[in-house]
Coordinates of C-alpha atoms in Angstrom, one line a residue:
Chain A
M1 CA -22.9 -1.9 -29.3
T2 CA -21.2 -1.2 -32.6
D3 CA -18.4 -3.8 -32.4
L4 CA -18.8 -6.8 -30.1
T5 CA -15.5 -8.3 -31.1
K6 CA -13.5 -5.2 -30.3
Y7 CA -15.5 -4.8 -27.0
N8 CA -14.6 -8.4 -26.0
Y9 CA -11.0 -7.9 -27.1
V10 CA -10.7 -4.9 -24.9
L11 CA -12.4 -6.6 -22.0
Q12 CA -10.0 -9.5 -22.1
H13 CA -7.1 -7.2 -21.4
A14 CA -9.0 -5.0 -19.0
D15 CA -9.9 -8.1 -16.9
N16 CA -6.4 -9.4 -17.0
C17 CA -5.1 -6.2 -15.5
L18 CA -7.8 -5.9 -13.0
I19 CA -7.7 -9.4 -11.6
L20 CA -3.9 -9.5 -11.5
G21 CA -3.8 -6.1 -9.8
Q22 CA -6.4 -7.3 -7.3
R23 CA -4.3 -10.3 -6.5
L24 CA -1.1 -8.4 -6.1
G25 CA -2.8 -5.9 -3.9
E26 CA -3.4 -8.7 -1.4
W27 CA 0.3 -8.6 -0.6
C28 CA 0.1 -5.0 0.5
G29 CA 1.4 -4.7 4.1
H30 CA 2.5 -8.4 4.1
G31 CA 5.5 -8.5 1.8
P32 CA 8.7 -10.3 2.7
I33 CA 10.8 -7.1 2.6
L34 CA 9.5 -3.5 2.9
E35 CA 11.0 -2.6 -0.5
Q36 CA 9.3 -5.5 -2.2
D37 CA 6.0 -4.7 -0.5
I38 CA 6.3 -1.3 -2.2
A39 CA 7.3 -2.9 -5.5
M40 CA 4.3 -5.2 -5.6
T41 CA 1.9 -2.4 -4.6
N42 CA 3.4 -0.3 -7.3
I43 CA 2.9 -3.0 -10.0
S44 CA -0.7 -3.5 -8.7
L45 CA -1.2 0.2 -9.0
D46 CA 0.1 0.2 -12.6
L47 CA -2.2 -2.7 -13.5
I48 CA -5.2 -1.0 -12.0
G49 CA -4.3 2.1 -14.0
Q50 CA -4.0 0.1 -17.1
A51 CA -7.3 -1.6 -16.4
R52 CA -9.0 1.8 -16.1
M53 CA -7.8 2.8 -19.6
W54 CA -9.1 -0.4 -21.0
Y55 CA -12.5 -0.3 -19.3
Q56 CA -12.9 3.3 -20.2
Y57 CA -12.4 2.4 -23.9
A58 CA -14.7 -0.6 -23.4
A59 CA -17.4 1.6 -22.1
E60 CA -17.1 3.9 -25.1
I61 CA -17.2 1.0 -27.6
Q62 CA -20.3 -0.4 -25.8
N63 CA -21.9 3.1 -25.9
E64 CA -24.7 2.4 -23.5
G65 CA -23.8 5.1 -21.0
K66 CA -22.0 2.8 -18.6
S67 CA -18.9 3.8 -16.6
E68 CA -15.6 2.0 -16.2
D69 CA -16.9 0.8 -12.8
D70 CA -20.2 -0.5 -14.1
I71 CA -18.2 -2.8 -16.4
A72 CA -15.5 -3.7 -14.0
Y73 CA -17.8 -4.4 -11.0
L74 CA -21.1 -5.6 -12.3
R75 CA -20.6 -8.9 -14.2
D76 CA -20.8 -12.4 -12.9
A77 CA -17.8 -14.8 -13.3
W78 CA -18.8 -16.0 -16.7
G79 CA -18.6 -12.4 -18.0
Y80 CA -14.9 -12.0 -17.1
R81 CA -12.5 -12.7 -19.8
N82 CA -9.2 -12.8 -18.0
V83 CA -6.8 -15.7 -18.5
L84 CA -6.7 -18.3 -15.8
L85 CA -3.2 -17.5 -14.8
V86 CA -4.0 -14.1 -13.2
E87 CA -6.7 -15.5 -10.9
Q88 CA -4.4 -18.1 -9.4
P89 CA -3.7 -17.5 -5.7
N90 CA -0.6 -15.6 -4.5
G91 CA 0.8 -18.7 -2.8
D92 CA 4.3 -18.0 -1.5
F93 CA 6.5 -15.2 -2.8
A94 CA 8.0 -17.6 -5.4
Q95 CA 4.6 -18.4 -6.8
T96 CA 3.6 -14.7 -7.0
I97 CA 6.9 -14.0 -8.7
F98 CA 6.5 -16.7 -11.3
R99 CA 2.9 -15.8 -12.0
Q100 CA 4.0 -12.2 -12.5
F101 CA 6.9 -13.3 -14.7
L102 CA 4.7 -15.4 -16.9
Y103 CA 2.3 -12.5 -17.3
D104 CA 5.1 -9.9 -17.9
T105 CA 6.8 -12.0 -20.5
Y106 CA 3.5 -12.0 -22.4
S107 CA 2.5 -8.4 -21.7
C108 CA 5.7 -6.7 -22.7
Y109 CA 5.7 -8.3 -26.1
F110 CA 2.0 -7.9 -26.4
Y111 CA 2.1 -4.2 -25.7
E112 CA 5.1 -3.8 -27.9
A113 CA 3.1 -5.2 -30.8
L114 CA -0.1 -3.4 -30.0
M115 CA 1.7 -0.1 -30.3
N116 CA 1.3 -0.7 -34.1
S117 CA -2.4 -1.3 -33.9
S118 CA -4.5 0.3 -36.6
D119 CA -6.7 1.6 -33.7
E120 CA -5.1 4.7 -32.3
R121 CA -6.7 4.3 -29.0
L122 CA -5.3 0.8 -28.5
A123 CA -1.9 2.0 -29.7
A124 CA -2.0 4.8 -27.1
I125 CA -2.9 2.4 -24.3
A126 CA -0.1 0.1 -25.5
A127 CA 2.5 2.9 -25.5
K128 CA 1.8 3.9 -21.9
S129 CA 1.5 0.3 -20.7
H130 CA 4.6 -0.9 -22.5
K131 CA 6.8 1.3 -20.4
E132 CA 5.4 -0.1 -17.3
A133 CA 5.6 -3.7 -18.5
L134 CA 9.3 -3.3 -19.2
Y135 CA 9.8 -2.3 -15.6
H136 CA 7.6 -5.1 -14.3
I137 CA 9.5 -7.8 -16.3
K138 CA 12.8 -6.4 -15.1
W139 CA 11.6 -6.8 -11.5
S140 CA 9.9 -10.2 -11.8
G141 CA 12.8 -11.6 -14.0
D142 CA 15.4 -10.5 -11.5
W143 CA 13.5 -12.2 -8.7
V144 CA 13.1 -15.4 -10.7
I145 CA 16.9 -15.4 -11.0
R146 CA 17.5 -14.5 -7.4
L147 CA 15.2 -17.1 -6.0
G148 CA 16.2 -19.8 -8.5
D149 CA 19.9 -19.2 -7.9
G150 CA 19.7 -18.2 -4.2
T151 CA 19.5 -20.9 -1.6
E152 CA 18.4 -24.5 -1.7
E153 CA 15.1 -23.6 -0.2
S154 CA 14.4 -20.7 -2.6
H155 CA 15.4 -22.9 -5.5
N156 CA 13.0 -25.6 -4.4
R157 CA 10.3 -23.1 -3.9
M158 CA 10.8 -21.8 -7.5
V159 CA 10.8 -25.3 -8.9
A160 CA 7.4 -25.8 -7.1
A161 CA 6.1 -22.5 -8.4
V162 CA 7.1 -23.4 -12.0
Q163 CA 5.3 -26.8 -11.7
E164 CA 2.3 -25.2 -10.2
L165 CA 1.8 -22.5 -12.8
W166 CA 3.4 -23.9 -16.0
S167 CA 0.1 -25.2 -17.4
Y168 CA -1.3 -21.6 -17.3
A169 CA 1.5 -20.2 -19.5
G170 CA 0.0 -21.4 -22.8
E171 CA -3.4 -19.7 -22.7
L172 CA -1.7 -16.3 -22.8
I173 CA -0.3 -16.8 -26.3
K174 CA -3.0 -19.1 -27.8
P175 CA -5.5 -16.9 -29.7
N176 CA -9.2 -17.4 -29.1
E177 CA -11.8 -16.5 -31.7
T178 CA -11.9 -12.9 -30.6
E179 CA -8.2 -12.5 -30.8
A180 CA -8.0 -14.2 -34.2
K181 CA -10.7 -11.8 -35.5
A182 CA -9.1 -8.8 -34.0
H183 CA -5.8 -9.6 -35.7
E184 CA -7.6 -10.1 -39.0
E185 CA -9.2 -6.7 -38.7
G186 CA -5.8 -5.1 -38.1
Y187 CA -6.2 -3.7 -34.7
G188 CA -5.3 -6.9 -32.7
V189 CA -2.0 -8.5 -32.0
D190 CA -0.8 -11.6 -33.9
L191 CA 0.0 -13.8 -30.9
S192 CA 1.9 -16.3 -32.9
A193 CA 4.4 -13.6 -33.8
I194 CA 5.2 -12.9 -30.2
K195 CA 5.2 -16.5 -29.0
E196 CA 8.8 -17.1 -30.1
K197 CA 10.2 -14.0 -28.4
R198 CA 8.3 -14.8 -25.3
D199 CA 9.4 -18.4 -25.1
A200 CA 13.0 -17.3 -25.7
K201 CA 12.8 -14.8 -22.8
I202 CA 11.4 -17.4 -20.5
R203 CA 14.1 -19.8 -21.4
E204 CA 16.8 -17.2 -21.0
V205 CA 15.7 -16.2 -17.5
L206 CA 15.0 -19.7 -16.3
T207 CA 18.4 -20.9 -17.5
E208 CA 20.1 -18.1 -15.6
A209 CA 18.0 -19.0 -12.6
T210 CA 19.3 -22.6 -12.8
L211 CA 15.7 -23.7 -13.4
E212 CA 14.5 -26.1 -16.1
V213 CA 11.9 -25.2 -18.6
P214 CA 9.2 -27.8 -18.4
E215 CA 8.7 -29.9 -21.5
S216 CA 4.9 -30.1 -21.1
T217 CA 3.0 -27.8 -23.4
Y218 CA -0.4 -28.7 -22.0
A219 CA -2.4 -25.5 -21.4
H220 CA -5.4 -24.9 -19.3
E221 CA -7.7 -22.5 -21.1
G222 CA -11.1 -21.1 -21.2
G223 CA -10.7 -17.9 -19.1
K224 CA -10.7 -15.7 -22.2
D225 CA -14.2 -17.0 -23.0
G226 CA -15.5 -16.8 -19.5
R227 CA -14.8 -20.3 -18.2
H228 CA -12.9 -19.8 -15.0
S229 CA -11.3 -21.6 -12.0
E230 CA -13.1 -21.7 -8.7
H231 CA -10.8 -18.9 -7.5
L232 CA -12.5 -16.1 -9.5
G233 CA -15.8 -16.2 -7.6
Y234 CA -14.1 -15.3 -4.3
I235 CA -12.1 -12.6 -6.0
L236 CA -15.3 -11.1 -7.3
A237 CA -17.0 -11.4 -3.9
D238 CA -14.4 -9.1 -2.4
L239 CA -14.1 -6.8 -5.5
Q240 CA -17.9 -6.3 -5.9
F241 CA -19.0 -6.3 -2.3
L242 CA -19.9 -2.6 -1.9
Q243 CA -21.3 -2.2 -5.4
R244 CA -23.6 -5.2 -4.8
A245 CA -24.6 -4.4 -1.3
Y246 CA -25.4 -0.7 -2.1
P247 CA -26.3 -0.6 -5.8
G248 CA -26.1 2.5 -7.9
L249 CA -24.4 4.9 -5.5
E250 CA -21.5 7.4 -5.8
W251 CA -18.4 6.5 -3.8
Chain I
M1 CA 37.5 17.7 23.7
D2 CA 36.2 16.6 27.1
I3 CA 32.6 15.6 27.6
K4 CA 31.7 18.9 29.3
S5 CA 32.8 21.0 26.3
L6 CA 31.1 18.6 23.8
E7 CA 27.9 19.0 25.8
D8 CA 28.2 22.7 25.8
R9 CA 28.8 22.8 22.1
F10 CA 25.7 20.5 21.6
N11 CA 23.5 22.7 23.8
E12 CA 24.7 25.8 21.9
K13 CA 23.6 24.3 18.6
I14 CA 20.2 23.4 20.1
D15 CA 19.8 26.9 21.4
E16 CA 20.8 28.4 18.1
D17 CA 18.5 26.1 16.2
V18 CA 21.4 24.6 14.3
R19 CA 20.6 21.0 13.1
I20 CA 22.4 18.1 14.7
E21 CA 23.8 15.8 12.1
P22 CA 24.7 12.0 12.3
K23 CA 28.4 12.6 12.7
D24 CA 28.0 15.3 15.4
W25 CA 28.6 14.4 19.0
M26 CA 25.3 14.0 20.9
P27 CA 24.3 13.0 24.4
D28 CA 23.4 9.3 24.8
N29 CA 20.0 10.1 26.0
Y30 CA 19.3 12.4 23.0
R31 CA 20.3 9.5 20.7
K32 CA 18.2 7.0 22.7
T33 CA 15.2 9.4 22.7
L34 CA 15.5 9.9 19.0
I35 CA 15.8 6.2 18.2
R36 CA 12.7 5.5 20.4
Q37 CA 10.7 8.2 18.8
I38 CA 11.7 7.7 15.1
S39 CA 11.4 4.0 15.3
Q40 CA 8.1 4.2 16.9
H41 CA 7.0 6.5 14.1
A42 CA 8.4 4.1 11.5
H43 CA 6.6 1.2 13.1
S44 CA 3.4 3.2 13.1
E45 CA 3.7 3.7 9.4
I46 CA 4.1 0.0 8.6
V47 CA 1.6 -1.3 11.1
G48 CA -0.6 1.5 9.9
M49 CA -0.6 0.0 6.4
L50 CA -2.6 -3.0 7.7
P51 CA -6.0 -1.4 8.7
E52 CA -6.2 0.3 5.3
A53 CA -4.8 -2.5 3.3
N54 CA -7.8 -4.4 4.7
W55 CA -10.1 -2.5 2.3
I56 CA -8.0 -2.4 -0.9
S57 CA -9.6 -5.5 -2.3
R58 CA -13.1 -4.2 -1.5
A59 CA -12.6 -0.6 -2.6
P60 CA -15.9 0.4 -4.3
T61 CA -14.5 2.0 -7.5
L62 CA -11.3 1.6 -9.5
R63 CA -10.4 5.2 -8.8
R64 CA -10.7 4.5 -5.0
K65 CA -8.8 1.3 -5.3
A66 CA -5.9 3.0 -7.0
A67 CA -5.9 5.8 -4.4
A68 CA -6.0 3.3 -1.6
L69 CA -3.1 1.4 -3.1
A70 CA -1.1 4.6 -3.6
K71 CA -1.8 5.7 0.0
V72 CA -0.7 2.5 1.6
Q73 CA 2.3 2.5 -0.6
D74 CA 3.1 6.0 0.6
E75 CA 3.0 4.8 4.2
A76 CA 5.4 2.0 3.4
G77 CA 7.7 4.7 1.8
H78 CA 7.5 6.8 5.0
G79 CA 8.4 3.7 7.0
L80 CA 11.5 3.3 4.7
Y81 CA 12.8 6.8 5.2
L82 CA 12.1 6.8 8.9
Y83 CA 14.0 3.5 9.3
S84 CA 16.8 5.0 7.3
A85 CA 16.8 8.1 9.5
C86 CA 17.0 5.8 12.5
E87 CA 19.9 3.9 11.0
T88 CA 21.9 7.1 10.9
L89 CA 21.8 6.9 14.7
G90 CA 23.6 3.6 14.6
V91 CA 20.9 1.0 14.9
E92 CA 20.0 -1.6 12.1
R93 CA 16.5 -1.9 10.6
D94 CA 16.5 -5.6 11.5
Q95 CA 17.0 -4.8 15.2
L96 CA 14.2 -2.3 15.1
L97 CA 11.9 -4.9 13.6
Q98 CA 12.8 -7.4 16.3
D99 CA 11.9 -4.8 18.9
L100 CA 8.5 -4.2 17.2
H101 CA 7.8 -8.0 17.1
S102 CA 8.9 -8.6 20.7
G103 CA 6.6 -5.7 21.9
K104 CA 9.6 -3.8 23.2
A105 CA 9.0 -1.0 20.7
K106 CA 5.6 0.7 20.5
Y107 CA 3.6 2.1 17.6
S108 CA 0.7 4.4 17.5
S109 CA -2.2 2.8 19.3
I110 CA -4.7 4.1 16.8
F111 CA -3.8 1.2 14.5
N112 CA -5.1 -1.3 17.0
Y113 CA -8.6 -0.4 16.1
P114 CA -10.4 -2.3 13.3
T115 CA -11.6 -1.0 9.9
L116 CA -15.1 -2.2 9.8
T117 CA -16.7 -0.3 6.8
W118 CA -15.5 1.6 3.8
A119 CA -16.2 4.8 5.7
D120 CA -13.2 3.9 7.9
M121 CA -11.0 4.7 4.9
G122 CA -12.4 8.2 5.0
A123 CA -12.3 8.6 8.7
I124 CA -8.7 7.4 8.9
G125 CA -7.6 9.8 6.3
W126 CA -9.5 12.7 7.7
L127 CA -9.0 12.2 11.4
V128 CA -6.0 9.9 11.9
D129 CA -3.9 11.6 9.2
G130 CA -5.2 14.9 10.3
A131 CA -4.0 14.3 13.9
A132 CA -0.7 12.9 12.5
I133 CA -0.1 16.1 10.6
M134 CA -0.7 18.2 13.8
N135 CA 1.9 16.1 15.5
Q136 CA 4.3 16.0 12.5
V137 CA 4.4 19.4 11.1
P138 CA 6.4 20.7 14.0
L139 CA 8.8 17.8 13.6
C140 CA 9.9 19.2 10.2
R141 CA 11.9 21.7 12.5
A142 CA 13.1 18.9 14.8
S143 CA 16.7 19.4 15.9
Y144 CA 18.0 16.2 14.4
G145 CA 18.6 16.8 10.6
P146 CA 17.8 13.4 9.1
Y147 CA 14.6 13.2 11.1
A148 CA 13.5 16.8 10.2
R149 CA 14.2 16.2 6.5
A150 CA 12.3 12.9 6.4
M151 CA 9.4 14.6 8.0
V152 CA 9.2 17.3 5.3
R153 CA 8.5 14.6 2.8
V154 CA 6.1 12.7 5.1
C155 CA 4.1 15.8 5.9
K156 CA 3.6 16.7 2.2
E157 CA 2.1 13.3 1.5
E158 CA 0.1 13.2 4.7
S159 CA -1.7 16.4 3.9
F160 CA -2.7 14.9 0.6
H161 CA -4.0 11.8 2.4
Q162 CA -6.0 14.0 4.8
R163 CA -7.7 15.8 1.9
Q164 CA -8.4 12.5 0.2
G165 CA -9.9 11.0 3.4
F166 CA -12.1 14.1 3.9
E167 CA -13.2 13.8 0.3
I168 CA -14.3 10.1 0.9
M169 CA -16.3 11.4 3.9
L170 CA -17.8 14.2 1.9
T171 CA -18.9 11.8 -0.8
L172 CA -20.5 9.5 1.7
C173 CA -22.2 12.4 3.6
K174 CA -23.7 13.6 0.3
G175 CA -24.8 10.1 -0.6
S176 CA -27.6 7.8 0.6
E177 CA -29.0 7.5 4.1
E178 CA -27.0 4.3 4.5
Q179 CA -23.8 6.0 3.4
K180 CA -24.3 8.9 5.8
K181 CA -24.9 6.4 8.6
M182 CA -21.7 4.7 7.6
A183 CA -19.8 8.0 7.9
Q184 CA -21.4 8.9 11.3
D185 CA -20.6 5.4 12.6
A186 CA -16.9 5.8 11.5
L187 CA -16.7 9.2 13.2
N188 CA -18.2 7.7 16.4
R189 CA -15.6 5.0 16.5
W190 CA -12.5 7.0 15.4
W191 CA -13.0 10.3 17.2
W192 CA -11.8 9.4 20.7
P193 CA -8.9 7.2 19.6
S194 CA -7.8 10.1 17.3
L195 CA -7.7 12.4 20.3
M196 CA -5.7 9.8 22.2
M197 CA -3.1 10.0 19.4
F198 CA -1.6 13.1 21.0
G199 CA -0.6 11.0 24.0
P200 CA -1.2 11.5 27.7
T201 CA -2.0 14.9 29.2
D202 CA 0.9 17.2 29.7
E203 CA 0.8 16.4 33.4
A204 CA 1.1 12.7 32.8
S205 CA 3.6 12.9 29.9
T206 CA 7.0 11.6 31.0
H207 CA 9.0 12.6 27.9
T208 CA 7.7 16.1 27.0
E209 CA 9.9 18.4 29.1
Q210 CA 13.2 16.9 28.0
S211 CA 12.1 16.5 24.4
M212 CA 11.1 20.2 24.3
R213 CA 14.4 21.2 25.7
W214 CA 16.2 19.2 23.0
G215 CA 14.1 20.7 20.2
I216 CA 12.7 17.2 19.3
K217 CA 9.3 18.4 20.3
R218 CA 7.9 21.9 19.8
F219 CA 4.4 21.8 21.3
T220 CA 3.0 19.8 24.2
N221 CA 0.5 17.0 23.8
D222 CA -2.4 19.1 25.1
E223 CA -1.6 22.1 22.9
L224 CA -1.6 19.9 19.8
R225 CA -4.8 18.1 20.8
Q226 CA -6.6 21.4 21.3
K227 CA -5.4 22.5 17.9
F228 CA -6.8 19.4 16.3
V229 CA -10.2 19.7 18.0
D230 CA -10.4 23.4 16.9
A231 CA -9.6 22.5 13.3
T232 CA -11.8 19.4 13.1
K233 CA -15.1 20.6 14.6
P234 CA -15.9 22.9 11.7
Q235 CA -15.1 20.2 9.2
A236 CA -17.5 17.8 10.9
D237 CA -20.1 20.6 10.7
L238 CA -19.4 20.9 7.0
L239 CA -19.9 17.2 6.6
G240 CA -23.1 17.3 8.6
I241 CA -22.1 14.6 11.1
T242 CA -21.9 14.9 14.8
I243 CA -18.7 14.5 16.9
P244 CA -19.6 12.0 19.7
D245 CA -18.9 14.4 22.6
K246 CA -21.7 16.1 24.5
D247 CA -19.3 18.5 26.2
L248 CA -17.8 19.8 22.9
K249 CA -18.6 23.5 22.7
W250 CA -17.0 26.8 21.8
N251 CA -15.5 28.7 24.7
E252 CA -15.5 32.4 23.8
E253 CA -13.2 33.3 26.6
R254 CA -10.5 30.8 25.7
G255 CA -11.0 31.1 22.0
H256 CA -11.0 27.4 21.7
Y257 CA -13.5 24.5 21.9
D258 CA -13.9 22.8 25.2
F259 CA -14.2 19.1 25.0
G260 CA -15.0 16.1 27.2
E261 CA -12.7 13.9 29.3
I262 CA -10.8 11.2 27.3
N263 CA -11.2 7.7 28.6
W264 CA -7.6 7.2 29.7
E265 CA -8.3 3.8 31.0
E266 CA -9.0 2.7 27.5
F267 CA -5.9 4.5 26.3
F268 CA -3.6 2.7 28.7
N269 CA -5.3 -0.6 28.1
V270 CA -4.7 -0.4 24.3
I271 CA -1.0 0.6 25.0
K272 CA -0.7 -2.4 27.2
G273 CA -1.8 -4.6 24.4
N274 CA -5.5 -5.0 25.1
G275 CA -6.8 -3.1 22.1
P276 CA -9.2 -4.9 19.7
C277 CA -6.4 -5.6 17.2
N278 CA -3.1 -5.4 19.0
K279 CA -2.5 -9.1 18.6
Q280 CA -3.6 -9.3 15.0
R281 CA -1.5 -6.3 13.9
V282 CA 1.7 -7.6 15.5
D283 CA 1.0 -11.2 14.4
A284 CA 0.6 -9.9 10.8
R285 CA 3.9 -8.1 10.9
K286 CA 5.7 -11.1 12.5
S287 CA 4.3 -13.5 10.0
A288 CA 5.3 -11.2 7.0
Y289 CA 8.8 -11.1 8.5
D290 CA 9.0 -14.8 9.3
N291 CA 7.6 -15.9 6.0
G292 CA 9.9 -13.6 4.2
A293 CA 13.1 -15.0 5.9
W294 CA 13.8 -17.4 3.0
V295 CA 13.4 -14.6 0.5
R296 CA 15.9 -12.3 2.3
E297 CA 18.3 -15.2 2.6
A298 CA 18.0 -16.1 -1.1
A299 CA 18.6 -12.5 -2.1
A300 CA 21.7 -12.3 0.1
A301 CA 23.0 -15.7 -1.2
H302 CA 22.5 -14.7 -4.8
A303 CA 24.2 -11.3 -4.3
E304 CA 27.1 -13.1 -2.8
K305 CA 27.4 -15.6 -5.7
K306 CA 27.2 -12.8 -8.2
S307 CA 29.9 -10.7 -6.6
K308 CA 32.2 -13.8 -6.4
K309 CA 31.6 -14.4 -10.1
Q310 CA 32.4 -10.8 -10.9
A311 CA 35.5 -10.9 -8.8
A312 CA 36.7 -14.1 -10.6
A313 CA 36.0 -12.6 -14.0

């Protein structure tokens, strides 16, 4: 391994995409409206595609002859570096939407900034992913507004979703050591610089949705350094089943 | 124009292979037959998402996961354009869904079988989509325009899915002993239900004759089934796995493969609702619909508020 910090930095983002893509894929065939079933599958597909670009780069940095799948499939929970938000259960449609919205408000500004990375490979991943993230935030933001403003029931469900997930919003834009170092070295994003834009976007959309922005700034954290919620183990049990049951085969 | 001359004009179009379009006059039974067939096809697409969606979270590689997501998404898309084609005949999607949930409308029985191993993702693509293509390619020339046009798109994607399924099978068959066993087991379970996808024998089929006259159907069930067996046997040989039918052999005289008797008792049982997953499949669709009611209501309420605001501005 030539650069452990960069490897971990790349892995954080790879794991975010994979775990959120995995979660969204659970909706496939069960969506509330056929068009939205397609939209969620489509976003899941985008995220898995992004995860692949990240893992392929991680494998190159690691330089031990491993494939994208070796890295994606063969770690235990403590080795995953995704934020806690993305492993949270789908819940009802409101919860899925709000989880997506919190991720999208982060990812579209993150990718926008990463396009200026001193690392060309990261800049290229960012350019491709940013286009997708803009579509995702349009979709999740529109649904936050629709559900918040829709009926009494949908409003109440959105309020519950915001309460449920708000404490996972902070981890996304609070740098851990890896991110701080990556920024110092010029290839990583300065999260403090995107915080303001992100917060403003959340406020704008929640206000239009007739929802209140919670005052609490308490943030659950640890996911980026491998300390996860109980949910991740079950996600990995599904994800890794075949690779673990029949090690080392071609599929 | 009186009914008689409308009917004559309609029959002329059918005879001349001119497409019937939504605004054209058509006999009630033609309309009903199309609604039954197209909605059944649409329902098959969306119920058919379930057995494959069952393996998305467990797909063994990222490439396979992405392909599985894309495939199931394609099926949802097929469902969409088929429901739209059906709506051109004057029936709402919501009504069609109610009929699916109540059991009034049918869907392809094949989706009432479970997906037990990863090899089922291969077998479904190879056999089920393969059989579907046999059924569907002639429908691209169906007499009803919107249906025929929807089928052109569906068929393009299905043939991609079929190749993808075969490629999963090929990878397994070239793999370890366990993987090959998985592939053989999947073939054993999916072969006969795939043959049943073509429907009852010509003798027992109640709809075939009229549907052929109307140009909705171009080949009989038995003709298509034979075509499928003829195309699939060499593919199984290439994979090196065995079709579970001791009577399957080449008949030089007919120029086709002979094959064994289908278990029609099983076929009619599954149609009646007694297949291994009939209840689970319909329950899953119903609960998606019921749990989504508040979402649809919210979207409608918000749209209404928005248009009121715009009107006031």
